[in-house]
Tab-separated table of C-alpha atoms in Angstrom:
chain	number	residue	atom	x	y	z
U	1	UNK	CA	61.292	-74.153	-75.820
U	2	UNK	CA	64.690	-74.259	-74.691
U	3	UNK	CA	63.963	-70.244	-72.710
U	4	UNK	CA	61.189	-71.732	-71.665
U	5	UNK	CA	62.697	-74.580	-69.737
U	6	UNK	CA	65.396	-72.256	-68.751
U	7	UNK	CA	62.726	-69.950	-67.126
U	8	UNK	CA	61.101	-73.218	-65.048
U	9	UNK	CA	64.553	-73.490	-63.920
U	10	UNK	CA	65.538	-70.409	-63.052
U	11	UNK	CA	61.812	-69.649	-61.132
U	12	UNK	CA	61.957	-73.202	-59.142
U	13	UNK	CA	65.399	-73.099	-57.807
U	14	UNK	CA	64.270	-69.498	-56.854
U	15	UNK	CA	61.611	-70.668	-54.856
U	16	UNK	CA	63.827	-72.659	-52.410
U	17	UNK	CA	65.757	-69.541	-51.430
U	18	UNK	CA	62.689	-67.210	-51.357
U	19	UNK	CA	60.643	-69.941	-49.146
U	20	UNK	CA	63.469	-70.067	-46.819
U	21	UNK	CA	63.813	-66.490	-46.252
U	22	UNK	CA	59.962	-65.681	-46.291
U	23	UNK	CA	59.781	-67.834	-42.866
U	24	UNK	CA	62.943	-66.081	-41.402
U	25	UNK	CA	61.238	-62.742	-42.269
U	26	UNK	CA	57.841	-64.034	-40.312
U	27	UNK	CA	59.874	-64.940	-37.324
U	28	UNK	CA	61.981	-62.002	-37.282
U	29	UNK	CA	65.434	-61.194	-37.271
U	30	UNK	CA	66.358	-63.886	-34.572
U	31	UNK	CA	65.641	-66.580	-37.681
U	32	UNK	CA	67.913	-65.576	-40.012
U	33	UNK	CA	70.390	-68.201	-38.424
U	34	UNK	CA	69.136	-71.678	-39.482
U	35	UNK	CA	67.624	-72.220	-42.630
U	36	UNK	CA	66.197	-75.552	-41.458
U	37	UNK	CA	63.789	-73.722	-39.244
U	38	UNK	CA	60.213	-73.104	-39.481
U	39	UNK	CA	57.500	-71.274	-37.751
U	40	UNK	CA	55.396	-74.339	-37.005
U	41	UNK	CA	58.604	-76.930	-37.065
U	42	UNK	CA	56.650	-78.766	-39.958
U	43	UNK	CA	59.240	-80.713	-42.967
U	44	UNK	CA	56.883	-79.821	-45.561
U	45	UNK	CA	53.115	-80.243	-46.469
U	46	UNK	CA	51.895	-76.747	-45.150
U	47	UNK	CA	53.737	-73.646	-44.732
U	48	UNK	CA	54.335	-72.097	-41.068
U	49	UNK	CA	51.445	-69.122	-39.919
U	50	UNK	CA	52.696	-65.739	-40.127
U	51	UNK	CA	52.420	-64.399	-36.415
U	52	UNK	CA	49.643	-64.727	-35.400
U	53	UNK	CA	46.975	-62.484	-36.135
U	54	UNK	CA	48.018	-60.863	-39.076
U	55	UNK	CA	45.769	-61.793	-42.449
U	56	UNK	CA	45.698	-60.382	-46.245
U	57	UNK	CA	48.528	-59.053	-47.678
U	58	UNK	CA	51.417	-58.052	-45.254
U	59	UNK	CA	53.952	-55.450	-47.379
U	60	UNK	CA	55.901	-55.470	-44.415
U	61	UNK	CA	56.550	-59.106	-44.414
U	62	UNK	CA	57.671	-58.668	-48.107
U	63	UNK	CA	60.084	-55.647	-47.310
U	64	UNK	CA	61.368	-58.097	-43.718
U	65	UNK	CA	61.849	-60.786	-46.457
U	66	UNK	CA	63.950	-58.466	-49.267
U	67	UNK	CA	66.407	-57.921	-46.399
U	68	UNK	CA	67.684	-61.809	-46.973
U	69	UNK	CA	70.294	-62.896	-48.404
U	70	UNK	CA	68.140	-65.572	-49.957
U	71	UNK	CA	65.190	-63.695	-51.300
U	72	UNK	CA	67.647	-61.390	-53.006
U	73	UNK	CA	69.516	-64.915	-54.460
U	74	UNK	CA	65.855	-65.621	-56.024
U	75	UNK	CA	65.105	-62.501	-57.114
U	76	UNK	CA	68.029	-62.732	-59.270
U	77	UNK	CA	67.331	-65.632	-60.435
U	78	UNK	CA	63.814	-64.489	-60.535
U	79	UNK	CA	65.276	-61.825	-63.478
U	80	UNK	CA	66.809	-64.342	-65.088
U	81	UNK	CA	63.942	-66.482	-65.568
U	82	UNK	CA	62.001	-63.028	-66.711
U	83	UNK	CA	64.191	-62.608	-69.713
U	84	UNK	CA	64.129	-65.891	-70.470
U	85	UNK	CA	60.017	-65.699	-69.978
U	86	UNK	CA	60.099	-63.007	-72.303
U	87	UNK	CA	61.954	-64.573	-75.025
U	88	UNK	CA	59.948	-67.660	-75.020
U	89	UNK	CA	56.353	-65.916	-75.472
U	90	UNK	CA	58.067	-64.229	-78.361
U	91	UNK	CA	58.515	-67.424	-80.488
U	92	UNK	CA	55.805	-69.768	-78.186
U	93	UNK	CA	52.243	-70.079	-77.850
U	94	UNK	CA	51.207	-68.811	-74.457
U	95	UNK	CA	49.969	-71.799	-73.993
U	96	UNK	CA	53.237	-73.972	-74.402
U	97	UNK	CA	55.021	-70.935	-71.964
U	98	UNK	CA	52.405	-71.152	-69.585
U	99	UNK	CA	52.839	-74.905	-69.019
U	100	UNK	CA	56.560	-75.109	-69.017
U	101	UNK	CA	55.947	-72.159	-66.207
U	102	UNK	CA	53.973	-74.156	-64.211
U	103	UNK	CA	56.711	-77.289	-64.659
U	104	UNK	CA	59.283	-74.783	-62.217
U	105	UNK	CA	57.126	-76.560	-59.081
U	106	UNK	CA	58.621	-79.992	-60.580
U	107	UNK	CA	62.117	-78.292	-60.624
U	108	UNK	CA	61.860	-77.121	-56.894
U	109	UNK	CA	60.783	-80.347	-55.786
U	110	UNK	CA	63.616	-82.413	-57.155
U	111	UNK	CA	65.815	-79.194	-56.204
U	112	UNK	CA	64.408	-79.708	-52.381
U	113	UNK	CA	65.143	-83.487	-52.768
U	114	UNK	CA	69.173	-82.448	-53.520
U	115	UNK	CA	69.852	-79.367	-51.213
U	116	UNK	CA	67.509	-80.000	-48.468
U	117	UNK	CA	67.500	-84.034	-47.994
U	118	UNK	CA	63.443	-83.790	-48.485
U	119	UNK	CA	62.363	-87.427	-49.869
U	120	UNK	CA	59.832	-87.528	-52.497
U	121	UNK	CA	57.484	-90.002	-52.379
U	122	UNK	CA	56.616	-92.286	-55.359
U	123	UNK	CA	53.920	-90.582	-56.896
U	124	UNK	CA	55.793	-87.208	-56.238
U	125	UNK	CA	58.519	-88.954	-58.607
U	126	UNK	CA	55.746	-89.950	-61.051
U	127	UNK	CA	54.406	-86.586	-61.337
U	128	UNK	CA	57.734	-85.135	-61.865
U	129	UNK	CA	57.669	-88.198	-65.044
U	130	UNK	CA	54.236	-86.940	-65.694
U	131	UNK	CA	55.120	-83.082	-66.048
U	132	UNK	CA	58.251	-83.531	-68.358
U	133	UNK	CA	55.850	-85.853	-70.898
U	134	UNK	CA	53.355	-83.127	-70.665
U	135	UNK	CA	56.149	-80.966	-71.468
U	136	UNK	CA	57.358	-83.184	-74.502
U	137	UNK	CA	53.955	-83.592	-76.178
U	138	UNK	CA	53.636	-80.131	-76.060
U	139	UNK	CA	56.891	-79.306	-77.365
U	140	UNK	CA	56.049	-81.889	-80.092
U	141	UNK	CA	52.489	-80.113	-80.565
U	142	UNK	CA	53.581	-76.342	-80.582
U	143	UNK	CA	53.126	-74.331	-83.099
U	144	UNK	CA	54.963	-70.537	-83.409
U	145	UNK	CA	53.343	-67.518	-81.719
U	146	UNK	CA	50.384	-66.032	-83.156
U	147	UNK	CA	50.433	-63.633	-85.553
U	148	UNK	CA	47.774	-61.669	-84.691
U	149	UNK	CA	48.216	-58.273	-82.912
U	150	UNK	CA	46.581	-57.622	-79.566
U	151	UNK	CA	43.679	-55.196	-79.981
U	152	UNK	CA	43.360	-51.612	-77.542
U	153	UNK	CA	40.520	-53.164	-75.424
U	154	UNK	CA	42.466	-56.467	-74.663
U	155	UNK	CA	45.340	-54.212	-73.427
U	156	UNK	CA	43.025	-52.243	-71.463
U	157	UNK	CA	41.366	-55.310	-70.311
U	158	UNK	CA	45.095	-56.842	-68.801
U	159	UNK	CA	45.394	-53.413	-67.652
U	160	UNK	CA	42.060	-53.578	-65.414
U	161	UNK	CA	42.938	-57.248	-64.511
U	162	UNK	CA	46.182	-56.246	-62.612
U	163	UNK	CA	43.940	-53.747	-60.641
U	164	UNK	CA	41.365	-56.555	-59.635
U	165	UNK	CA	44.090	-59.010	-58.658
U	166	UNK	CA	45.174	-55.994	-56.076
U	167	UNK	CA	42.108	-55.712	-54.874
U	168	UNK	CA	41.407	-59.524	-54.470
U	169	UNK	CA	44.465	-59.622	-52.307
U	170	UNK	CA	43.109	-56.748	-49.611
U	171	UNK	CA	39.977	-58.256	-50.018
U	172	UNK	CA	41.505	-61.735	-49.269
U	173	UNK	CA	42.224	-60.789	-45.300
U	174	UNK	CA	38.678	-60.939	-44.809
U	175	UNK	CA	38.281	-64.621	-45.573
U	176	UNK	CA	38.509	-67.640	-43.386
U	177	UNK	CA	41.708	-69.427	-43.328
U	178	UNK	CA	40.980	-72.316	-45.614
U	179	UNK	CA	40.071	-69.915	-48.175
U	180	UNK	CA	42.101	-67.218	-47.669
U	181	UNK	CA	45.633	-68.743	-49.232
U	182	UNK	CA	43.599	-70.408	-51.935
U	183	UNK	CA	42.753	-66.750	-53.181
U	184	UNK	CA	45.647	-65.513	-52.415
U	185	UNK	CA	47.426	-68.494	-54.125
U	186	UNK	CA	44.764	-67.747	-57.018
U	187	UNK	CA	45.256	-63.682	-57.349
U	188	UNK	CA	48.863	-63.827	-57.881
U	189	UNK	CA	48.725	-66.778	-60.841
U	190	UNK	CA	45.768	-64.107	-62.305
U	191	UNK	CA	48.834	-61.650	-61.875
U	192	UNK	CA	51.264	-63.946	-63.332
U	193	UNK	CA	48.734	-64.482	-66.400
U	194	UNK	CA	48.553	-60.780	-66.999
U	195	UNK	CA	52.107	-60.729	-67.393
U	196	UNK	CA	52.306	-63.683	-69.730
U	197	UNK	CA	49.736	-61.875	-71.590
U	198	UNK	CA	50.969	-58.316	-71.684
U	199	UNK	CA	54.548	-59.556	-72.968
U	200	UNK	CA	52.833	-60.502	-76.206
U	201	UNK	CA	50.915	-56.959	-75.876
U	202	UNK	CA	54.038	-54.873	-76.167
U	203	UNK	CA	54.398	-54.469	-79.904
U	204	UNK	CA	57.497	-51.229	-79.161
U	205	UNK	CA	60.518	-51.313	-77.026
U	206	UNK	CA	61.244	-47.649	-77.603
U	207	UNK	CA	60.204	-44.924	-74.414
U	208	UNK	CA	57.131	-43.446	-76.257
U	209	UNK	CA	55.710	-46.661	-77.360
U	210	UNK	CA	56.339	-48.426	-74.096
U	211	UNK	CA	54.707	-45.587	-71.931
U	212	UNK	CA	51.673	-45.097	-74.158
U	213	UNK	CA	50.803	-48.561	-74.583
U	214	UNK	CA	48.482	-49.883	-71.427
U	215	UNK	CA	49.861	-53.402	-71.686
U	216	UNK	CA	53.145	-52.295	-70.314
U	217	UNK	CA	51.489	-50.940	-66.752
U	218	UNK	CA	49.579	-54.002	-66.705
U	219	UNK	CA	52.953	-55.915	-67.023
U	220	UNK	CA	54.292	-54.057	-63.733
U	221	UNK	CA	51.297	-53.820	-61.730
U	222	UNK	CA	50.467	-57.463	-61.988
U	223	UNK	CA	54.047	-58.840	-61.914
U	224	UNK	CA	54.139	-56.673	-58.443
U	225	UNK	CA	50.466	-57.821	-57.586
U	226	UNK	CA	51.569	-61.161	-57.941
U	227	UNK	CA	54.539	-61.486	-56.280
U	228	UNK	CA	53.073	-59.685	-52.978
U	229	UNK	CA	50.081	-61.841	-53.055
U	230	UNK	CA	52.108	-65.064	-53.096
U	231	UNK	CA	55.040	-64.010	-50.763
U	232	UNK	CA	51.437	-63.287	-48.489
U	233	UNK	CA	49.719	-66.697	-49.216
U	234	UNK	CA	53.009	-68.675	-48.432
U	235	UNK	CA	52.769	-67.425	-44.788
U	236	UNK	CA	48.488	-67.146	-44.765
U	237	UNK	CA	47.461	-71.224	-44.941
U	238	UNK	CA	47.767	-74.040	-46.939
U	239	UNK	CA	51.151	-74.308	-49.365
U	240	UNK	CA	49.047	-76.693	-51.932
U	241	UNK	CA	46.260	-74.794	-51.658
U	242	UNK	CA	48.283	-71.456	-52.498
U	243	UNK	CA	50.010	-72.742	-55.063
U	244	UNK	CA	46.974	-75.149	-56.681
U	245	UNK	CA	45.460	-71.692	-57.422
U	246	UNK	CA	48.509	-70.083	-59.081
U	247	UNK	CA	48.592	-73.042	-61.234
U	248	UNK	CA	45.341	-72.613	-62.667
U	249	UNK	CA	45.440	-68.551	-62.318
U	250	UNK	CA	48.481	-68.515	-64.555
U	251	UNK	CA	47.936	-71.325	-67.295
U	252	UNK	CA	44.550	-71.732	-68.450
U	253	UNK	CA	43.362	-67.858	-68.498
U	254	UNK	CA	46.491	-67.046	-70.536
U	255	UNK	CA	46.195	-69.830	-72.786
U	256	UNK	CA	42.925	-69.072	-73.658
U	257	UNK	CA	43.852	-65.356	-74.368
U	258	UNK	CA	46.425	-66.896	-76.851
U	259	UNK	CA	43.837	-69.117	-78.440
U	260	UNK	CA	41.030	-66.811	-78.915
U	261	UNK	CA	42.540	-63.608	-79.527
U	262	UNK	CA	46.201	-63.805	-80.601
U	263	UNK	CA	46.018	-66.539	-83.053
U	264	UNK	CA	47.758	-69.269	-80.978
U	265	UNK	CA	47.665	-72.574	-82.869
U	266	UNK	CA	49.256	-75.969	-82.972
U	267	UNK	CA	51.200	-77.742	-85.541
U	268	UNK	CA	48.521	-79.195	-88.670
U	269	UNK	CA	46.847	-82.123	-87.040
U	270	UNK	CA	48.182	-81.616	-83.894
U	271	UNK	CA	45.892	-79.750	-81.808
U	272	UNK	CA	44.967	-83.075	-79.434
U	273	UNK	CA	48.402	-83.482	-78.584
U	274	UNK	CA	48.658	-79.905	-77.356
U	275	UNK	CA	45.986	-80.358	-75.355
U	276	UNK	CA	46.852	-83.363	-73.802
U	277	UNK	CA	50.058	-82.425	-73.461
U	278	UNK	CA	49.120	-79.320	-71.283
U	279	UNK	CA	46.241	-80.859	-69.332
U	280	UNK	CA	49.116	-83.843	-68.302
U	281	UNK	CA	51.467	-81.452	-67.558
U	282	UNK	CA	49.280	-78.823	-65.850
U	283	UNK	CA	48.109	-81.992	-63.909
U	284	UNK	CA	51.689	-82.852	-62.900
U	285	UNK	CA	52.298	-79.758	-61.728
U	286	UNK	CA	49.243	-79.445	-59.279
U	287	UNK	CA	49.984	-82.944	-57.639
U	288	UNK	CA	52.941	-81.124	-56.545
U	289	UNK	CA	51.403	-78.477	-55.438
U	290	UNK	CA	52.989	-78.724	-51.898
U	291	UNK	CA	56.397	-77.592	-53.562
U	292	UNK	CA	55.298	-74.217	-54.170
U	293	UNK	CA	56.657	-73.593	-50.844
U	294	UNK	CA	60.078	-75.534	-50.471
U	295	UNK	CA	60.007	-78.394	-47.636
U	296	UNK	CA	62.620	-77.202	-44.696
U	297	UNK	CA	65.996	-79.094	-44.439
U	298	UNK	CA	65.220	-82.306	-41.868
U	299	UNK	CA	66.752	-82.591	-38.952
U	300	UNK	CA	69.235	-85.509	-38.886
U	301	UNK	CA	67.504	-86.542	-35.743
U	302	UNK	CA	64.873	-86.623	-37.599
U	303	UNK	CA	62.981	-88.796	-40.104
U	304	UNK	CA	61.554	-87.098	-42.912
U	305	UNK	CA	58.305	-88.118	-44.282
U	306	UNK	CA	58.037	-89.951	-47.306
């Protein structure tokens, strides 16, 4: 539980750097100045358009944005929180992972409340309370990894997953605004699922096993899929929306995978707790949904809203 934690940690202080440097790479390199700026001049709530006209998945914007100092600050931290990923689904349900995953928006709000002055409101603070009990009960509920072993087809399956989640991004441009981030935001928690999944998939860490087994190019092509697709929604719509559907993408698919065919369980009696404890903590995290893109630092002429 504790790599677990450590990943949620790691991934939400991440997201404060990469949000920061995704709207300098929108603007251009005249934005690389301030990091208080943003596209729209908005403190939070919805992210900033990309500009203008551009829609879907924009590999540009992502290579723009790997030229910051920040982005490359959370992608380190980013590998961190990988390894520390990994070594949690090794000894944790999915499940358990998959919530304590979704607690790193909790982490980058209270991280945006201490480096960038943004003031949480009261119920922001309560679901911050709300996801750490989640996280307790289920850390109280968990029972060890399942035992069973992951069959060809469900490898194959993860494997034909990560291609669909590519395909929902280009196919994402062609929606309206509204609904373009929230399948966007959606596709890359699918991606993030796939890699939650194929972790436990990987039975060999020697060369031949690694390139023969399907799981492993399922890892990389929806770890990649999914970090396009959301470094695209941030900049495509609505922040909550974005990150509402990479929430659900990359919890309760996953979780069910670990139920129904790895042999996931809880502790002997303690199956209600589990599932409270990740339906209150999944809950948590989507009332802070907003976070998924870091508020900017307010002005000190300005007030920031509560």
């Amino acid at each position: 539980m504790v790599c677990a934690l450590g990943a949620a940690v790691c991934f939400g202080t991440a997201t404060v750097l990469q949000a920061i440097a995704a709207r300098a790479a929108a603007r251009g390199p005249e934005s690389s100045g301030s990091p208080g700026d943003s596209p729209d001049g908005s403190s939070g709530g919805t992210s900033g358009r990309a500009s203008g006209r551009a829609s879907g998945v924009d590999a540009a914007l992502l290579l723009r944005a790997l030229r910051e100092w920040r982005y490359i600050a959370g992608l380190a931290l980013d590998g961190v929180g990988f390894v520390l990923q990994i070594a949690a689904l090794r000894s944790l349900p999915i499940y358990t992972v998959g919530a304590a995953l979704a607690a790193s928006l909790a982490v980058t709000a209270v991280v945006a409340a201490w480096l960038l002055h943004v003031r949480l409101s009261g119920l922001e603070w309560g679901a911050v309370a709300v996801v750490c009990a989640g996280l307790a009960m289920l850390g109280l509920a968990s029972g060890e990894e399942g035992d069973e072993a992951g069959s060809t087809a469900l490898k194959y399956a993860m494997l034909g997953t990560a291609v669909v989640v590519l395909l929902l991004g280009a196919l994402a441009g062609r929606l309206p605004d509204r609904g373009r981030a929230l399948a966007l935001g959606l596709g890359a928690g699918f991606g993030f699922g796939v890699v939650e999944v194929s972790v436990r998939l990987i039975d060999g860490l020697t060369p031949s096993a690694l390139l023969t087994n399907p799981a492993t190019y399922a890892l990389l092509l929806g770890g990649g899929a999914a970090f396009l697709l959301l470094t695209s929604a941030l900049q495509r719509g609505s922040v909550t929306a974005a990150t509402a559907g990479m929430v659900i993408g990359e919890t309760i698919g996953p979780a069910v995978v670990g139920v129904v065919w790895l042999g996931d369980r809880t502790r002997e009696g303690l199956a209600w707790l589990a599932v409270l404890g990740f339906a209150v903590a999944v809950a948590g995290a989507l009332a802070l949904a907003r976070f998924g893109e870091a508020p900017v630092e307010a002005d000190e002429s300005e007030s920031v809203a509560p």
